[in-house]
mmCIF file of C-alpha atoms in Angstrom:
data_model
loop_
_atom_site.group_PDB
_atom_site.id
_atom_site.type_symbol
_atom_site.label_atom_id
_atom_site.label_comp_id
_atom_site.label_asym_id
_atom_site.label_seq_id
_atom_site.Cartn_x
_atom_site.Cartn_y
_atom_site.Cartn_z
ATOM 1 C CA MET E 16 -46.528 -37.296 14.570
ATOM 2 C CA SER E 17 -48.724 -34.274 14.028
ATOM 3 C CA LYS E 18 -47.713 -32.881 17.440
ATOM 4 C CA GLU E 19 -44.077 -33.081 16.416
ATOM 5 C CA LEU E 20 -44.867 -31.308 13.175
ATOM 6 C CA GLU E 21 -46.805 -28.624 15.024
ATOM 7 C CA LYS E 22 -43.901 -28.206 17.455
ATOM 8 C CA LYS E 23 -41.410 -27.886 14.586
ATOM 9 C CA GLU E 24 -43.738 -25.457 12.847
ATOM 10 C CA LYS E 25 -43.870 -23.246 15.944
ATOM 11 C CA GLU E 26 -40.093 -23.409 16.331
ATOM 12 C CA LEU E 27 -39.607 -22.475 12.690
ATOM 13 C CA GLU E 28 -42.045 -19.577 13.014
ATOM 14 C CA LYS E 29 -40.193 -18.315 16.102
ATOM 15 C CA SER E 30 -36.811 -18.589 14.417
ATOM 16 C CA LEU E 31 -38.173 -16.825 11.332
ATOM 17 C CA ALA E 32 -39.588 -14.046 13.500
ATOM 18 C CA ARG E 33 -36.193 -13.668 15.252
ATOM 19 C CA GLN E 34 -34.400 -13.545 11.899
ATOM 20 C CA ILE E 35 -36.794 -10.868 10.617
ATOM 21 C CA GLU E 36 -36.295 -8.790 13.782
ATOM 22 C CA LEU E 37 -32.521 -9.120 13.429
ATOM 23 C CA PHE E 38 -32.711 -8.109 9.776
ATOM 24 C CA LYS E 39 -34.816 -5.057 10.657
ATOM 25 C CA ALA E 40 -32.344 -4.003 13.368
ATOM 26 C CA GLU E 41 -29.354 -4.372 11.031
ATOM 27 C CA SER E 42 -31.093 -2.629 8.172
ATOM 28 C CA GLU E 43 -31.870 0.364 10.398
ATOM 29 C CA ASP E 44 -28.137 0.843 10.989
ATOM 30 C CA TRP E 45 -27.408 0.615 7.267
ATOM 31 C CA ILE E 46 -30.190 3.076 6.474
ATOM 32 C CA LYS E 47 -28.781 5.548 9.005
ATOM 33 C CA ILE E 48 -25.273 5.205 7.567
ATOM 34 C CA GLY E 49 -26.597 5.557 4.013
ATOM 35 C CA GLY E 50 -28.548 8.658 5.006
ATOM 36 C CA VAL E 51 -25.489 10.267 6.547
ATOM 37 C CA VAL E 52 -23.425 9.505 3.439
ATOM 38 C CA LEU E 53 -26.166 10.849 1.177
ATOM 39 C CA VAL E 54 -26.508 14.088 3.155
ATOM 40 C CA GLY E 55 -22.732 14.540 3.190
ATOM 41 C CA GLY E 56 -22.588 14.028 -0.574
ATOM 42 C CA LEU E 57 -25.369 16.544 -1.175
ATOM 43 C CA ILE E 58 -23.688 19.152 1.033
ATOM 44 C CA THR E 59 -20.394 18.631 -0.791
ATOM 45 C CA PHE E 60 -22.126 18.912 -4.163
ATOM 46 C CA VAL E 61 -23.816 22.181 -3.207
ATOM 47 C CA LEU E 62 -20.587 23.670 -1.851
ATOM 48 C CA ILE E 63 -18.631 22.759 -4.988
ATOM 49 C CA ASN E 64 -21.338 24.196 -7.252
ATOM 50 C CA ARG E 65 -21.413 27.467 -5.320
ATOM 51 C CA ARG E 66 -17.633 27.748 -5.430
ATOM 52 C CA SER E 67 -17.512 27.128 -9.177
ATOM 53 C CA LYS E 68 -20.281 29.693 -9.825
ATOM 54 C CA ARG E 69 -18.384 32.268 -7.778
ATOM 55 C CA LYS E 70 -15.209 31.494 -9.709
ATOM 56 C CA ASN E 71 -17.030 31.770 -13.061
ATOM 57 C CA LYS E 72 -18.511 35.110 -12.031
ATOM 58 C CA LYS E 73 -15.070 36.509 -11.184
ATOM 59 C CA THR E 74 -13.677 35.208 -14.478
ATOM 60 C CA GLN E 75 -16.508 36.853 -16.431
ATOM 61 C CA GLU E 76 -15.881 40.141 -14.630
ATOM 62 C CA ALA E 77 -12.165 39.934 -15.457
ATOM 63 C CA LEU E 78 -12.975 39.231 -19.117
ATOM 64 C CA TYR E 79 -15.326 42.208 -19.210
ATOM 65 C CA VAL E 80 -12.673 44.540 -17.741
ATOM 66 C CA LEU E 81 -9.979 43.263 -20.126
ATOM 67 C CA GLU E 82 -12.320 43.630 -23.102
ATOM 68 C CA ARG E 83 -13.256 47.169 -22.063
ATOM 69 C CA GLU E 84 -9.576 48.112 -21.781
ATOM 70 C CA GLY E 85 -8.785 46.500 -25.146
ATOM 71 C CA LEU E 86 -6.297 44.000 -23.680
ATOM 72 C CA LEU E 87 -8.316 40.846 -24.340
ATOM 73 C CA THR E 88 -6.873 38.477 -26.933
ATOM 74 C CA LYS E 89 -8.131 35.072 -27.995
ATOM 75 C CA GLU E 90 -5.155 33.394 -26.321
ATOM 76 C CA LEU E 91 -5.732 35.200 -23.013
ATOM 77 C CA GLU E 92 -9.445 34.451 -23.129
ATOM 78 C CA LYS E 93 -8.705 30.766 -23.707
ATOM 79 C CA LYS E 94 -6.320 30.703 -20.735
ATOM 80 C CA LEU E 95 -8.876 32.352 -18.488
ATOM 81 C CA MET E 96 -11.786 30.160 -19.579
ATOM 82 C CA ASP E 97 -10.033 26.773 -19.441
ATOM 83 C CA SER E 98 -10.469 25.027 -16.124
ATOM 84 C CA SER E 99 -7.296 23.834 -14.496
ATOM 85 C CA ASN E 100 -8.765 21.891 -11.585
ATOM 86 C CA SER E 101 -6.707 18.904 -10.597
ATOM 87 C CA GLY E 102 -9.690 17.190 -9.016
ATOM 88 C CA PHE E 103 -10.033 14.769 -6.138
ATOM 89 C CA TRP E 104 -8.879 11.429 -7.558
ATOM 90 C CA PRO E 105 -5.343 12.310 -8.692
ATOM 91 C CA SER E 106 -4.471 13.693 -5.264
ATOM 92 C CA MET E 107 -6.075 10.657 -3.615
ATOM 93 C CA GLY E 108 -3.987 8.357 -5.823
ATOM 94 C CA GLN E 109 -0.822 10.193 -4.830
ATOM 95 C CA ARG E 110 -1.701 9.903 -1.153
ATOM 96 C CA LEU E 111 -2.395 6.187 -1.463
ATOM 97 C CA LEU E 112 0.909 5.692 -3.282
ATOM 98 C CA VAL E 113 2.829 7.450 -0.511
ATOM 99 C CA LEU E 114 0.944 5.444 2.109
ATOM 100 C CA GLY E 115 1.738 2.187 0.282
ATOM 101 C CA LEU E 116 5.421 3.091 -0.005
ATOM 102 C CA ALA E 117 5.583 3.926 3.707
ATOM 103 C CA PHE E 118 3.925 0.615 4.558
ATOM 104 C CA ALA E 119 6.299 -1.331 2.301
ATOM 105 C CA LYS E 120 9.298 0.468 3.772
ATOM 106 C CA GLU E 121 8.182 -0.348 7.308
ATOM 107 C CA LYS E 122 7.317 -3.955 6.495
ATOM 108 C CA PHE E 123 10.111 -5.069 4.167
ATOM 109 C CA LEU E 124 13.107 -2.778 4.681
ATOM 110 C CA PRO E 125 14.157 -4.163 8.099
ATOM 111 C CA ASN E 126 14.138 -7.706 6.700
ATOM 112 C CA LEU E 127 16.113 -6.717 3.618
ATOM 113 C CA PHE E 128 19.404 -6.249 5.423
ATOM 114 C CA ALA E 129 18.879 -8.812 8.195
ATOM 115 C CA THR E 130 21.739 -11.325 8.493
ATOM 116 C CA HIS E 131 19.564 -14.227 9.587
ATOM 117 C CA THR E 132 16.888 -14.927 7.034
ATOM 118 C CA ASP E 133 14.770 -18.061 6.804
ATOM 119 C CA ASP E 134 17.100 -19.576 4.206
ATOM 120 C CA THR E 135 20.153 -19.201 6.400
ATOM 121 C CA LYS E 136 18.303 -20.691 9.374
ATOM 122 C CA VAL E 137 17.383 -23.750 7.298
ATOM 123 C CA GLU E 138 20.976 -24.122 6.132
ATOM 124 C CA GLN E 139 22.283 -23.920 9.672
ATOM 125 C CA GLU E 140 19.783 -26.505 10.910
ATOM 126 C CA SER E 141 20.692 -28.931 8.107
ATOM 127 C CA ARG E 142 24.387 -28.825 9.094
#
């Protein structure tokens, strides 16, 4: 009885060791993917910040020139200072909507005008 228990114990230890090795191998892939995503996000963040700083600098220079010339009004300053960025998500939503409409058109439109639908086939078989 104890030999059987020892044998089962060894088998369980081996299977546990295999599971741990498999987990380590899979987690390495996930860590690599996560690292790539993280680096990509950081690069994007830095590029967006630099672009916005450059834009703000040009806006400040334009305000300075307009103020020096005496053409700056509160309304014009407000228009120049307000950000009018559309952002990433609205454009992504529009793209997904167009993609969904194209998929629906391809999937359902041919069946819409088909003369033999499932209902007509059932009716013909019942006759």
